[in-house]
Coordinates of C-alpha atoms in Angstrom, one line a residue:
Chain A
M1 CA -23.7 23.0 28.1
N2 CA -20.0 23.8 28.4
E3 CA -18.6 20.4 28.7
I4 CA -19.5 17.0 27.4
K5 CA -18.2 13.5 28.0
I6 CA -18.7 11.0 25.3
F7 CA -18.2 7.3 24.4
C8 CA -16.5 6.8 21.0
P9 CA -17.0 3.3 19.8
A10 CA -14.6 1.0 18.0
T11 CA -15.7 -0.1 14.6
I12 CA -15.0 -2.9 12.1
A13 CA -14.5 -1.7 8.5
N14 CA -14.9 -3.8 5.3
I15 CA -16.7 -6.8 6.8
S16 CA -15.2 -9.2 4.3
C17 CA -17.0 -8.6 1.0
G18 CA -17.6 -4.9 1.7
F19 CA -14.1 -3.5 1.2
D20 CA -14.0 0.2 1.5
V21 CA -17.8 0.5 1.7
L22 CA -19.1 -1.3 4.8
G23 CA -18.5 -0.7 8.5
L24 CA -20.0 -1.9 11.8
C25 CA -20.2 -0.2 15.2
L26 CA -19.2 -2.0 18.3
E27 CA -20.6 -1.6 21.8
A28 CA -18.1 -3.3 24.1
T29 CA -15.0 -1.3 23.4
G30 CA -14.2 2.3 22.6
D31 CA -12.5 5.5 23.8
E32 CA -13.9 8.3 26.0
M33 CA -13.4 12.0 25.4
I34 CA -14.2 15.1 27.4
I35 CA -14.7 18.3 25.3
R36 CA -14.9 21.7 26.9
K37 CA -15.9 25.1 25.5
S38 CA -13.1 27.7 25.9
E39 CA -13.0 31.4 25.4
V40 CA -9.9 30.9 23.3
K41 CA -10.6 30.2 19.6
G42 CA -9.3 27.0 18.0
I43 CA -8.8 23.5 19.4
R44 CA -6.3 22.3 21.9
I45 CA -5.7 18.6 22.8
T46 CA -5.0 19.1 26.5
K47 CA -4.6 15.5 27.5
I48 CA -4.2 12.0 25.9
I49 CA -4.3 9.0 28.3
G50 CA -3.6 5.5 27.1
A51 CA -1.7 6.2 23.9
D52 CA 1.4 8.1 22.7
L53 CA -0.2 10.4 20.2
P54 CA 0.6 14.0 19.2
L55 CA -1.0 16.8 21.2
E56 CA -0.4 19.3 18.5
T57 CA -3.8 20.1 17.0
S58 CA -2.8 19.9 13.4
K59 CA -1.1 16.5 13.9
N60 CA -4.0 15.0 15.9
V61 CA -6.9 13.4 14.1
A62 CA -9.4 14.8 16.7
G63 CA -7.8 18.2 16.3
V64 CA -8.0 18.2 12.5
A65 CA -11.5 16.8 12.4
G66 CA -12.7 19.3 15.0
L67 CA -11.1 22.2 13.1
A68 CA -12.8 21.1 9.9
L69 CA -16.1 21.4 11.6
L70 CA -15.3 24.8 13.2
E71 CA -14.2 26.2 9.9
A72 CA -17.7 25.4 8.5
V73 CA -19.5 27.3 11.2
N74 CA -17.3 30.2 11.9
Y75 CA -17.7 29.8 15.7
E76 CA -16.4 32.4 18.1
F77 CA -15.4 30.0 20.9
G78 CA -12.8 27.3 21.0
F79 CA -12.5 23.8 22.6
D80 CA -10.2 21.8 24.8
I81 CA -10.2 18.1 24.3
E82 CA -9.2 15.3 26.6
I83 CA -8.8 11.9 25.0
Y84 CA -8.9 8.6 27.0
K85 CA -7.8 6.0 24.5
N86 CA -8.8 2.4 24.9
I87 CA -8.6 1.5 21.2
K88 CA -5.0 0.9 20.3
A89 CA -3.6 2.8 17.3
G90 CA -3.1 0.4 14.4
S91 CA -5.4 -2.2 15.8
G92 CA -7.7 -2.2 12.8
I93 CA -10.8 -1.4 14.8
G94 CA -11.1 2.3 14.0
S95 CA -8.8 4.0 16.6
S96 CA -8.3 7.1 14.6
A97 CA -12.0 7.1 13.5
A98 CA -13.1 7.1 17.2
S99 CA -11.1 10.2 17.9
A100 CA -12.2 12.0 14.8
A101 CA -15.8 11.0 15.3
G102 CA -15.7 12.0 18.9
A103 CA -14.3 15.5 18.2
V104 CA -16.9 16.4 15.7
F105 CA -19.8 14.8 17.6
G106 CA -18.8 16.5 20.9
I107 CA -18.2 19.9 19.4
N108 CA -21.5 19.7 17.4
E109 CA -23.4 18.9 20.7
L110 CA -21.7 21.9 22.4
I111 CA -22.6 24.4 19.7
G112 CA -26.3 23.5 19.4
K113 CA -26.2 20.6 16.9
P114 CA -26.1 22.6 13.6
F115 CA -25.2 19.3 11.8
T116 CA -27.0 16.0 11.6
R117 CA -25.0 12.8 12.5
K118 CA -24.7 12.1 8.8
E119 CA -23.4 15.5 8.1
L120 CA -20.7 15.1 10.7
V121 CA -19.2 12.2 8.8
H122 CA -17.7 14.6 6.3
F123 CA -15.8 16.5 8.9
A124 CA -14.6 13.3 10.7
M125 CA -13.2 12.1 7.4
K126 CA -10.7 15.0 7.5
G127 CA -9.2 13.3 10.6
E128 CA -9.0 10.0 8.8
A129 CA -7.1 11.7 6.0
L130 CA -4.5 12.7 8.5
A131 CA -4.2 9.2 9.9
S132 CA -4.1 7.2 6.7
G133 CA -3.6 9.6 3.8
S134 CA -7.1 9.1 2.4
E135 CA -10.5 10.5 3.4
H136 CA -12.4 7.4 4.0
A137 CA -15.7 7.0 5.9
D138 CA -15.9 3.2 6.5
N139 CA -15.0 3.6 10.1
V140 CA -16.2 7.1 11.0
A141 CA -19.7 6.4 9.4
P142 CA -20.5 3.5 11.7
A143 CA -18.9 5.2 14.7
I144 CA -21.1 8.2 14.3
L145 CA -24.3 6.6 13.0
G146 CA -24.1 3.3 14.7
G147 CA -25.2 -0.1 13.3
I148 CA -23.9 -1.2 10.0
T149 CA -23.3 1.5 7.4
L150 CA -22.7 1.4 3.7
V151 CA -20.7 4.2 2.1
R152 CA -22.3 4.0 -1.4
S153 CA -20.2 6.8 -2.7
N154 CA -17.4 9.0 -1.4
T155 CA -17.9 11.9 -3.8
P156 CA -20.6 13.0 -3.3
L157 CA -20.7 11.4 0.2
D158 CA -23.7 9.0 0.4
I159 CA -24.0 6.9 3.5
I160 CA -26.8 4.4 4.1
K161 CA -27.5 2.9 7.5
I162 CA -28.3 -0.8 6.8
E163 CA -30.8 -2.7 8.9
S164 CA -29.1 -5.4 11.0
P165 CA -30.6 -8.3 12.8
S166 CA -30.9 -8.1 16.6
E167 CA -29.0 -11.3 17.4
L168 CA -25.9 -10.4 15.5
Y169 CA -22.7 -10.3 17.6
A170 CA -19.1 -9.6 16.8
T171 CA -16.0 -11.2 18.2
V172 CA -12.8 -9.3 17.6
I173 CA -9.4 -10.4 18.5
H174 CA -6.4 -8.0 18.2
P175 CA -3.0 -9.7 18.0
Q176 CA -0.7 -6.9 19.2
I177 CA 1.6 -6.5 16.2
E178 CA 1.9 -3.3 14.3
L179 CA 0.4 -3.2 10.8
K180 CA 0.3 0.3 9.3
T181 CA -2.9 1.1 7.3
S182 CA -0.7 2.7 4.6
E183 CA 1.4 -0.5 4.3
M184 CA -1.7 -2.6 4.1
R185 CA -3.0 -0.4 1.4
A186 CA 0.3 -0.9 -0.5
V187 CA -0.2 -4.7 -0.8
L188 CA -3.4 -4.1 -2.7
Q189 CA -3.3 -4.6 -6.5
P190 CA -4.6 -1.6 -8.5
M191 CA -6.3 -4.0 -11.0
V192 CA -8.4 -7.0 -10.1
P193 CA -9.9 -9.8 -12.2
L194 CA -13.5 -8.9 -13.3
K195 CA -14.4 -12.5 -12.3
S196 CA -13.3 -11.8 -8.7
A197 CA -15.1 -8.5 -8.6
I198 CA -18.3 -10.1 -9.7
I199 CA -18.0 -12.7 -6.9
Q200 CA -17.3 -9.9 -4.5
W201 CA -20.3 -7.8 -5.5
G202 CA -22.5 -10.9 -5.5
N203 CA -21.5 -11.5 -2.0
L204 CA -22.0 -7.9 -1.0
G205 CA -25.5 -8.0 -2.4
G206 CA -26.2 -11.2 -0.5
L207 CA -24.9 -9.7 2.7
I208 CA -27.1 -6.6 2.5
A209 CA -30.1 -8.8 1.6
G210 CA -29.3 -11.1 4.6
L211 CA -29.0 -8.2 6.9
Y212 CA -32.4 -6.8 5.9
T213 CA -34.1 -10.1 6.1
S214 CA -32.3 -11.4 9.2
D215 CA -31.2 -14.4 7.2
Y216 CA -28.2 -15.5 9.2
D217 CA -27.3 -18.4 6.9
L218 CA -27.2 -16.0 4.0
I219 CA -25.1 -13.5 6.0
G220 CA -22.7 -16.4 6.6
R221 CA -22.6 -17.5 3.0
A222 CA -21.9 -13.9 1.9
L223 CA -19.2 -13.2 4.4
H224 CA -16.4 -13.9 2.0
D225 CA -13.6 -11.7 0.7
E226 CA -12.5 -12.7 -2.7
I227 CA -10.1 -9.8 -3.3
V228 CA -8.4 -8.3 -0.3
E229 CA -8.2 -11.0 2.4
P230 CA -5.9 -13.2 0.3
L231 CA -3.4 -10.4 0.0
R232 CA -3.5 -9.1 3.6
G233 CA -4.2 -12.4 5.5
P234 CA -0.6 -13.5 5.3
F235 CA 0.6 -10.5 7.3
I236 CA -1.5 -11.4 10.3
P237 CA -0.2 -14.1 12.6
Q238 CA -2.2 -17.4 12.2
F239 CA -5.0 -15.6 10.4
D240 CA -6.1 -18.8 8.6
V241 CA -6.1 -20.8 11.9
I242 CA -8.1 -18.1 13.7
K243 CA -10.6 -17.8 10.9
K244 CA -11.0 -21.6 10.6
T245 CA -11.4 -21.9 14.3
A246 CA -14.1 -19.2 14.4
L247 CA -16.1 -21.0 11.7
E248 CA -15.7 -24.4 13.4
N249 CA -17.1 -22.9 16.5
G250 CA -20.2 -21.7 14.9
A251 CA -19.4 -18.2 13.6
L252 CA -21.3 -17.1 10.5
G253 CA -18.2 -15.7 9.0
S254 CA -14.8 -14.3 9.9
G255 CA -12.3 -12.0 8.2
I256 CA -9.9 -9.1 8.7
S257 CA -11.1 -6.1 10.6
G258 CA -10.3 -3.0 8.6
S259 CA -6.7 -3.4 7.4
G260 CA -5.9 -5.6 10.3
P261 CA -4.3 -7.0 12.3
S262 CA -7.5 -7.5 14.2
I263 CA -9.6 -10.4 13.1
F264 CA -13.4 -10.4 13.5
A265 CA -16.1 -13.0 13.5
L266 CA -19.9 -12.5 13.3
S267 CA -22.2 -14.9 15.1
K268 CA -25.8 -15.4 15.8
G269 CA -26.3 -14.9 19.5
I270 CA -23.9 -14.0 22.3
E271 CA -23.3 -17.6 23.4
T272 CA -21.8 -18.5 20.0
A273 CA -19.8 -15.2 20.0
N274 CA -18.4 -16.1 23.4
K275 CA -17.6 -19.6 22.3
V276 CA -15.8 -18.2 19.2
A277 CA -13.9 -15.8 21.5
N278 CA -12.7 -18.7 23.7
A279 CA -11.6 -20.7 20.7
M280 CA -9.8 -17.8 19.2
K281 CA -8.0 -17.1 22.5
A282 CA -6.9 -20.8 22.7
V283 CA -5.1 -20.4 19.4
Y284 CA -3.1 -17.3 20.5
D285 CA -2.6 -18.7 24.0
K286 CA -0.4 -21.4 22.5
T287 CA 2.0 -18.6 21.3
D288 CA 3.7 -15.7 23.0
L289 CA 1.6 -13.2 21.1
P290 CA -0.1 -10.7 23.4
Y291 CA -3.7 -10.0 22.3
E292 CA -6.9 -8.3 23.3
I293 CA -10.3 -9.8 22.6
H294 CA -13.8 -8.3 22.6
V295 CA -17.3 -9.7 22.2
S296 CA -19.9 -7.1 21.3
K297 CA -23.4 -6.6 20.2
I298 CA -23.8 -4.4 17.2
N299 CA -24.0 -0.9 18.6
S300 CA -27.1 0.5 16.9
E301 CA -26.8 4.0 18.5
G302 CA -23.2 4.8 17.7
I303 CA -21.2 7.5 19.5
K304 CA -23.0 8.9 22.6
I305 CA -23.0 11.2 25.6
I306 CA -22.1 9.5 28.9
Chain B
M1 CA -52.6 -32.9 -16.5
N2 CA -51.2 -33.8 -20.0
E3 CA -50.8 -30.4 -21.5
I4 CA -49.8 -27.0 -20.2
K5 CA -49.8 -23.5 -21.6
I6 CA -47.4 -21.0 -20.0
F7 CA -46.3 -17.4 -20.2
C8 CA -42.5 -17.1 -20.2
P9 CA -41.6 -13.5 -19.3
A10 CA -38.9 -11.3 -20.7
T11 CA -36.2 -10.2 -18.2
I12 CA -33.6 -7.5 -17.7
A13 CA -30.2 -8.8 -16.5
N14 CA -27.5 -6.8 -14.9
I15 CA -29.5 -3.7 -13.9
S16 CA -26.5 -1.3 -14.2
C17 CA -24.5 -2.0 -11.1
G18 CA -25.4 -5.7 -10.8
F19 CA -23.4 -7.1 -13.7
D20 CA -23.8 -10.8 -13.9
V21 CA -25.7 -11.0 -10.6
L22 CA -28.9 -9.1 -10.8
G23 CA -32.0 -9.7 -12.9
L24 CA -35.6 -8.4 -13.1
C25 CA -38.7 -10.0 -14.4
L26 CA -41.1 -8.2 -16.7
E27 CA -44.8 -8.6 -17.0
A28 CA -45.7 -6.8 -20.2
T29 CA -43.8 -9.0 -22.7
G30 CA -42.9 -12.6 -23.0
D31 CA -43.3 -15.8 -25.0
E32 CA -45.9 -18.5 -24.7
M33 CA -45.2 -22.2 -24.8
I34 CA -47.4 -25.3 -24.9
I35 CA -45.9 -28.5 -23.5
R36 CA -47.6 -31.9 -24.0
K37 CA -46.8 -35.2 -22.4
S38 CA -45.9 -37.9 -25.0
E39 CA -45.6 -41.7 -24.9
V40 CA -42.3 -41.2 -26.7
K41 CA -39.3 -40.5 -24.5
G42 CA -37.2 -37.4 -25.0
I43 CA -38.1 -33.9 -26.1
R44 CA -39.3 -32.7 -29.5
I45 CA -39.7 -29.1 -30.4
T46 CA -42.7 -29.5 -32.7
K47 CA -43.4 -25.9 -33.6
I48 CA -41.7 -22.5 -33.3
I49 CA -43.7 -19.5 -34.3
G50 CA -42.3 -16.0 -34.4
A51 CA -38.6 -16.8 -34.7
D52 CA -36.2 -18.7 -36.9
L53 CA -34.7 -21.0 -34.3
P54 CA -33.5 -24.7 -34.6
L55 CA -36.2 -27.4 -34.0
E56 CA -33.5 -30.0 -33.3
T57 CA -33.7 -30.7 -29.6
S58 CA -30.0 -30.6 -28.9
K59 CA -29.7 -27.2 -30.7
N60 CA -32.7 -25.6 -29.1
V61 CA -32.3 -24.0 -25.6
A62 CA -35.7 -25.2 -24.5
G63 CA -34.8 -28.7 -25.7
V64 CA -31.4 -28.7 -23.9
A65 CA -32.9 -27.3 -20.7
G66 CA -35.8 -29.7 -20.7
L67 CA -33.5 -32.7 -21.3
A68 CA -31.3 -31.6 -18.4
L69 CA -34.3 -31.8 -16.1
L70 CA -35.5 -35.1 -17.5
E71 CA -32.0 -36.7 -17.0
A72 CA -32.3 -35.8 -13.3
V73 CA -35.6 -37.5 -12.8
N74 CA -35.3 -40.6 -15.1
Y75 CA -38.9 -40.0 -16.4
E76 CA -40.6 -42.6 -18.5
F77 CA -42.5 -40.3 -20.8
G78 CA -41.5 -37.6 -23.1
F79 CA -42.6 -34.1 -24.2
D80 CA -43.6 -32.2 -27.2
I81 CA -43.0 -28.4 -27.1
E82 CA -44.5 -25.6 -29.1
I83 CA -42.9 -22.2 -28.7
Y84 CA -44.6 -18.9 -29.6
K85 CA -41.8 -16.3 -29.5
N86 CA -42.5 -12.7 -28.9
I87 CA -39.1 -11.9 -27.4
K88 CA -36.7 -11.5 -30.3
A89 CA -33.4 -13.4 -30.1
G90 CA -30.5 -11.1 -29.4
S91 CA -32.7 -8.4 -28.0
G92 CA -31.1 -8.4 -24.6
I93 CA -34.3 -9.1 -22.6
G94 CA -33.8 -12.8 -22.1
S95 CA -35.1 -14.5 -25.2
S96 CA -33.2 -17.7 -24.7
A97 CA -33.8 -17.6 -20.9
A98 CA -37.6 -17.4 -21.5
S99 CA -37.5 -20.6 -23.6
A100 CA -35.2 -22.4 -21.2
A101 CA -37.2 -21.4 -18.2
G102 CA -40.4 -22.3 -19.9
A103 CA -39.3 -25.8 -20.8
V104 CA -38.2 -26.7 -17.3
F105 CA -41.1 -25.0 -15.6
G106 CA -43.7 -26.6 -17.9
I107 CA -42.2 -30.1 -17.7
N108 CA -41.9 -29.8 -13.9
E109 CA -45.6 -29.0 -13.7
L110 CA -46.5 -31.9 -15.9
I111 CA -44.5 -34.4 -13.8
G112 CA -45.9 -33.4 -10.5
K113 CA -43.5 -30.7 -9.4
P114 CA -40.6 -32.7 -8.1
F115 CA -38.5 -29.5 -8.1
T116 CA -39.0 -26.1 -6.5
R117 CA -38.8 -23.0 -8.7
K118 CA -35.3 -22.3 -7.3
E119 CA -34.2 -25.8 -8.2
L120 CA -35.4 -25.4 -11.7
V121 CA -32.9 -22.5 -12.3
H122 CA -30.1 -25.0 -12.5
F123 CA -31.6 -26.9 -15.4
A124 CA -32.6 -23.8 -17.2
M125 CA -29.0 -22.6 -17.1
K126 CA -28.1 -25.6 -19.3
G127 CA -30.2 -23.9 -22.0
E128 CA -28.4 -20.6 -21.4
A129 CA -25.1 -22.4 -21.9
L130 CA -26.2 -23.5 -25.3
A131 CA -27.2 -19.9 -26.2
S132 CA -24.3 -18.0 -25.0
G133 CA -21.5 -20.4 -24.1
S134 CA -21.8 -19.8 -20.3
E135 CA -24.1 -21.2 -17.7
H136 CA -25.5 -18.0 -16.3
A137 CA -28.6 -17.4 -14.2
D138 CA -29.1 -13.7 -14.3
N139 CA -32.0 -14.0 -16.8
V140 CA -33.4 -17.5 -16.0
A141 CA -33.5 -16.8 -12.2
P142 CA -35.9 -13.8 -12.5
A143 CA -37.9 -15.5 -15.3
I144 CA -38.6 -18.5 -13.0
L145 CA -38.8 -16.8 -9.6
G146 CA -40.2 -13.4 -10.6
G147 CA -39.3 -10.1 -9.1
I148 CA -35.7 -9.0 -8.8
T149 CA -33.2 -11.8 -8.2
L150 CA -29.6 -11.8 -7.0
V151 CA -27.3 -14.6 -8.1
R152 CA -25.0 -14.5 -5.1
S153 CA -22.9 -17.4 -6.4
N154 CA -22.9 -19.6 -9.4
T155 CA -21.0 -22.5 -7.8
P156 CA -22.7 -23.5 -5.7
L157 CA -25.8 -21.8 -7.1
D158 CA -27.2 -19.4 -4.6
I159 CA -30.1 -17.2 -5.7
I160 CA -31.9 -14.7 -3.5
K161 CA -35.2 -13.0 -4.4
I162 CA -34.9 -9.4 -3.4
E163 CA -37.8 -7.4 -2.1
S164 CA -38.8 -4.7 -4.6
P165 CA -41.1 -1.7 -4.1
S166 CA -44.6 -1.9 -5.6
E167 CA -44.4 1.3 -7.6
L168 CA -41.2 0.3 -9.6
Y169 CA -41.8 0.2 -13.3
A170 CA -39.5 -0.6 -16.2
T171 CA -39.4 0.9 -19.6
V172 CA -37.4 -1.1 -22.2
I173 CA -36.7 0.0 -25.7
H174 CA -35.2 -2.5 -28.2
P175 CA -33.5 -1.0 -31.2
Q176 CA -33.6 -3.7 -33.7
I177 CA -29.9 -4.2 -34.5
E178 CA -28.1 -7.5 -33.9
L179 CA -25.6 -7.6 -31.0
K180 CA -24.4 -11.1 -30.1
T181 CA -24.0 -11.9 -26.4
S182 CA -20.7 -13.6 -27.2
E183 CA -19.4 -10.4 -29.0
M184 CA -20.6 -8.2 -26.2
R185 CA -18.8 -10.5 -23.7
A186 CA -15.6 -10.1 -25.8
V187 CA -15.5 -6.3 -25.3
L188 CA -15.2 -6.8 -21.6
Q189 CA -11.8 -6.4 -20.0
P190 CA -10.6 -9.3 -17.9
M191 CA -9.0 -7.0 -15.4
V192 CA -10.8 -3.9 -13.9
P193 CA -9.5 -1.1 -11.6
L194 CA -10.0 -1.9 -8.0
K195 CA -11.3 1.7 -7.6
S196 CA -14.0 1.0 -10.2
A197 CA -14.9 -2.3 -8.6
I198 CA -15.3 -0.5 -5.2
I199 CA -17.7 2.1 -6.8
Q200 CA -19.6 -0.8 -8.4
W201 CA -20.1 -2.8 -5.2
G202 CA -20.9 0.4 -3.3
N203 CA -23.7 1.0 -5.8
L204 CA -24.9 -2.6 -5.8
G205 CA -25.1 -2.4 -2.0
G206 CA -27.0 0.8 -2.3
L207 CA -29.4 -0.6 -4.8
I208 CA -30.2 -3.6 -2.7
A209 CA -30.8 -1.4 0.3
G210 CA -32.9 0.9 -1.7
L211 CA -35.1 -2.0 -2.9
Y212 CA -35.6 -3.3 0.6
T213 CA -36.5 0.1 2.0
S214 CA -38.5 1.4 -1.1
D215 CA -36.1 4.3 -1.2
Y216 CA -36.6 5.3 -4.8
D217 CA -34.1 8.1 -4.6
L218 CA -31.4 5.7 -3.4
I219 CA -32.3 3.3 -6.1
G220 CA -31.8 6.1 -8.6
R221 CA -28.4 7.1 -7.1
A222 CA -27.3 3.5 -7.2
L223 CA -28.3 2.7 -10.7
H224 CA -24.9 3.4 -12.2
D225 CA -22.6 1.0 -14.0
E226 CA -18.9 2.0 -13.6
I227 CA -17.5 -1.0 -15.4
V228 CA -19.5 -2.5 -18.3
E229 CA -21.7 0.2 -19.7
P230 CA -18.7 2.4 -20.8
L231 CA -17.5 -0.5 -22.9
R232 CA -20.8 -1.7 -24.3
G233 CA -22.7 1.6 -24.6
P234 CA -20.9 2.7 -27.8
F235 CA -22.3 -0.4 -29.7
I236 CA -25.9 0.7 -29.1
P237 CA -27.3 3.4 -31.4
Q238 CA -27.7 6.6 -29.5
F239 CA -27.3 4.9 -26.2
D240 CA -26.2 8.1 -24.4
V241 CA -29.0 10.1 -25.9
I242 CA -31.7 7.6 -24.9
K243 CA -30.3 7.3 -21.4
K244 CA -30.0 11.1 -20.9
T245 CA -33.6 11.4 -22.2
A246 CA -34.9 8.8 -19.8
L247 CA -33.3 10.6 -16.8
E248 CA -34.5 14.0 -18.0
N249 CA -38.0 12.6 -18.1
G250 CA -38.0 11.4 -14.6
A251 CA -36.5 7.9 -14.7
L252 CA -34.7 6.8 -11.6
G253 CA -31.9 5.3 -13.7
S254 CA -31.2 3.8 -17.1
G255 CA -28.7 1.4 -18.6
I256 CA -28.1 -1.5 -20.9
S257 CA -30.5 -4.5 -20.6
G258 CA -28.4 -7.6 -20.4
S259 CA -25.7 -7.3 -23.0
G260 CA -27.9 -5.0 -25.1
P261 CA -29.0 -3.7 -27.5
S262 CA -32.1 -3.1 -25.4
I263 CA -32.0 -0.1 -23.1
F264 CA -34.0 -0.1 -19.9
A265 CA -35.1 2.6 -17.5
L266 CA -36.6 2.2 -14.1
S267 CA -39.2 4.7 -12.8
K268 CA -41.4 5.3 -9.9
G269 CA -45.0 4.9 -11.1
I270 CA -46.5 4.0 -14.4
E271 CA -47.0 7.6 -15.4
T272 CA -43.3 8.3 -15.4
A273 CA -42.5 5.0 -17.0
N274 CA -44.9 5.9 -19.9
K275 CA -43.5 9.4 -20.1
V276 CA -40.0 7.9 -20.4
A277 CA -41.2 5.5 -23.1
N278 CA -42.6 8.4 -25.2
A279 CA -39.4 10.4 -24.8
M280 CA -37.3 7.3 -25.8
K281 CA -39.5 6.7 -28.8
A282 CA -39.1 10.3 -29.9
V283 CA -35.4 9.8 -30.1
Y284 CA -35.5 6.7 -32.3
D285 CA -38.5 8.2 -34.3
K286 CA -36.0 10.7 -35.7
T287 CA -34.0 7.9 -37.2
D288 CA -34.8 5.0 -39.5
L289 CA -34.1 2.5 -36.8
P290 CA -37.0 0.1 -36.1
Y291 CA -37.6 -0.5 -32.4
E292 CA -40.0 -2.1 -30.0
I293 CA -40.8 -0.6 -26.6
H294 CA -42.4 -2.0 -23.5
V295 CA -43.6 -0.5 -20.3
S296 CA -44.0 -3.0 -17.5
K297 CA -44.5 -3.5 -13.8
I298 CA -42.0 -5.7 -12.1
N299 CA -43.5 -9.2 -12.5
S300 CA -43.4 -10.6 -9.0
E301 CA -44.7 -14.0 -9.9
G302 CA -42.5 -15.0 -12.8
I303 CA -43.3 -17.7 -15.3
K304 CA -46.9 -18.9 -15.0
I305 CA -49.6 -21.2 -16.3
I306 CA -52.1 -19.4 -18.5

């Protein structure tokens, strides 16, 4: 195999109570990439369609992630990468993660799969470090592994794929304003009240238990962010209204996707997820704000060859 | 039924990463109580064997918890309670919780079970409030429900019984020094680093996932307390040595039981749990410190009629 075409899914990081540790893979939206073996060593980004991103390998997340993998295998060939972006940069649904994950997944396939999917996460994180300044796995882990993932620890990297119930659907609305991940990190407080932290980990425990037992009510009760959402919500247009609307229309819970500005809701069943989508749209339709919206099953497979 | 005799199990609260939210029910040690219907309204503590605790109803955790339940049902009879304490007060394995749980469980049985076990937790928490100044459920919930419990939320009270693998055993050693829960609360810092909180909830998520999937290695990796143990450990004689010894002898993890001074370890299989117990004993045997030690299966049933 000298060439591979892959689907690189969008992802929702944090999932309310799981700040910096949880992520969820979407099925309905993502990028495509074509990766080709080349006689010339190294990695070249030969084409980017759909986004204004740097072609220079060392400045491109796919390039950096791919190089990290190649350094680990001492491979004699090189790779040309074409990226077809559908996930907008800065949308909060893992745009950089999709590219980083795609590069390492595709190259790994082309060199005979020396690494497991879990092992690939480590390399993809090097791309995330370029994009946001920190090596985080909360988007690349679900993009690569699919489903809902828990990053128990970053050092050493310990990722657990969490069971998720079959009728869980996500609705994600992306108001097209620019929020930089780095700026959204800056609004966080370095110290948090122990009381709030206890509420947060109580909810995280409840969410994990709800996912394993398909207890949708429990999932709903646990989808609450005590710490980060109050700080970041005000930066997102009509966040409170969108969230309230989602809940009123039957969503189990709603919150900020990643560092925003996208807002997600989780629902039981596609009918509710669609109803939530329509209600969310109605809120932004009253404004001039352009938006994109997606309704998606949880993508249990993750990144894949197409 | 006019009289009931019950076993009120000891419990381990917190379980390292689950500060204030997790608890675990033991089988090998606990109190006994006899509760009798009486023509005289109210509750009387008629006998306490094994501990120097107040007989006055309003100053006794069993009395206060029992009265809280009776107020909710407007019952025409009263109850006499005998308490046979095996769990030492201030041991950190839920001594007050056992008495509070016993009172409400026993009375509920005698009046025709108007409340579910889960509903009883609320009343038992009134006893805990008397003992420690705060209504907490992390010991009474596992005492009443059995197994491992997660208190997702205190207000409203939301308790989830977590699946736990069949080969999980606890070793608990109680160095007989006095540590007051209130004093151990005072060493906590009201603010904690967000970074530490993230590590803590990553581990809590990992622990819950490990329990649902019987992944003992994951349980072990997740049994880590980033926040509270460093502050409380120094108050417990040779805490670091006992913990290290437990891990060296095959325990999955080890930490402070409740607010101490008891130290627990969790192991896969009773052989390892016994080996850990012997190794822990050897540490304290080199000192003059009196101690008690218990090896116990997780008690999946909780408080029960005997």
